[in-house]
Short mmCIF file of C-alpha atoms in Angstrom, two decimals:
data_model
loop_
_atom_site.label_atom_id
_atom_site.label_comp_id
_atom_site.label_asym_id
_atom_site.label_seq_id
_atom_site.Cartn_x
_atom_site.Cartn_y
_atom_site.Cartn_z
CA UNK A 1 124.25 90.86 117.23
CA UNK A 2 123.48 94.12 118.80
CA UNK A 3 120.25 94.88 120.66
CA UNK A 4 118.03 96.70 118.25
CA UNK A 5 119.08 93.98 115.28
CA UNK A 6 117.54 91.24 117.58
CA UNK A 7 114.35 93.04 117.88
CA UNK A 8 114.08 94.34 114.43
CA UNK A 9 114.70 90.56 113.39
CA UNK A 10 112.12 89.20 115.99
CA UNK A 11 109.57 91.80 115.07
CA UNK A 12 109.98 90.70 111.14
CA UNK A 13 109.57 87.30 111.84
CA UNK A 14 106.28 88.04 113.55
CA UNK A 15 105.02 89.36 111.10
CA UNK A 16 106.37 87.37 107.94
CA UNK A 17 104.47 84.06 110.53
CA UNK A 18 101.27 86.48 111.41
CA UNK A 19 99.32 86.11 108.17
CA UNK A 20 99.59 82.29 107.90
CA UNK A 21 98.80 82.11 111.61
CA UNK A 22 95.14 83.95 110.83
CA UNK A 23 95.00 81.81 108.08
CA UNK A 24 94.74 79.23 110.07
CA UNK A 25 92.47 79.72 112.53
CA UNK A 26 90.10 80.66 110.04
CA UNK A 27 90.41 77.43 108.63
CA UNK A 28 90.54 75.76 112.06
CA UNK A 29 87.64 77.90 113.61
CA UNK A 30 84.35 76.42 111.95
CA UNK A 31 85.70 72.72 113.19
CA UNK A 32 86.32 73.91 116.92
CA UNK A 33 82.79 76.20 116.98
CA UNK A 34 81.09 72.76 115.31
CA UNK A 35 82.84 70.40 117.91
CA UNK A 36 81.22 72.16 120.78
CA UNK A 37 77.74 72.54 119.54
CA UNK A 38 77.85 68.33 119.27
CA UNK A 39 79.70 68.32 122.89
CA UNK A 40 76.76 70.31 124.14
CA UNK A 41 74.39 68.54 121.83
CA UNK A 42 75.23 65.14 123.46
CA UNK A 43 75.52 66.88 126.87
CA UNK A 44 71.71 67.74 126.34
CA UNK A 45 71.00 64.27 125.18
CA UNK A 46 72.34 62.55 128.23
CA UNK A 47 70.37 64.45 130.17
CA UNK A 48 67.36 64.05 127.86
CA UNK A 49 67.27 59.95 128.17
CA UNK A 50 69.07 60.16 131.91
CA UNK A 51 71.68 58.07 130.93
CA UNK A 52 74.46 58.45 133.90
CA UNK A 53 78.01 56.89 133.87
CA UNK A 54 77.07 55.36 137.04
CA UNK A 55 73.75 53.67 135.77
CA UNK A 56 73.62 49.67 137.22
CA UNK A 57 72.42 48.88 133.09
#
């Protein structure tokens, strides 16, 4: 296959997967953006009740 077929055919297949690619992080982007509020929510609560990993309780 010459050259320029490769890239046209590389090009068109990045853009026929594109569209399903945004669909997905849409889709994926309120669980990620909801997964680090709780990180930093139990971050915050940790430090709230001073609970340590290296408490002798």
């Amino acid at each position: 296959m010459k050259k320029k077929y490769r890239r046209a055919v590389c090009k068109s297949l990045v853009w026929l997967i594109k569209p399903f690619w945004w669909i997905f992080m849409m889709m994926a982007s309120p669980f990620v953006i909801t997964w680090m509020c709780l990180q930093d929510w139990e971050y915050w609560l940790c430090k709230k009740f001073r609970t340590y990993d290296y408490d002798p309780d």
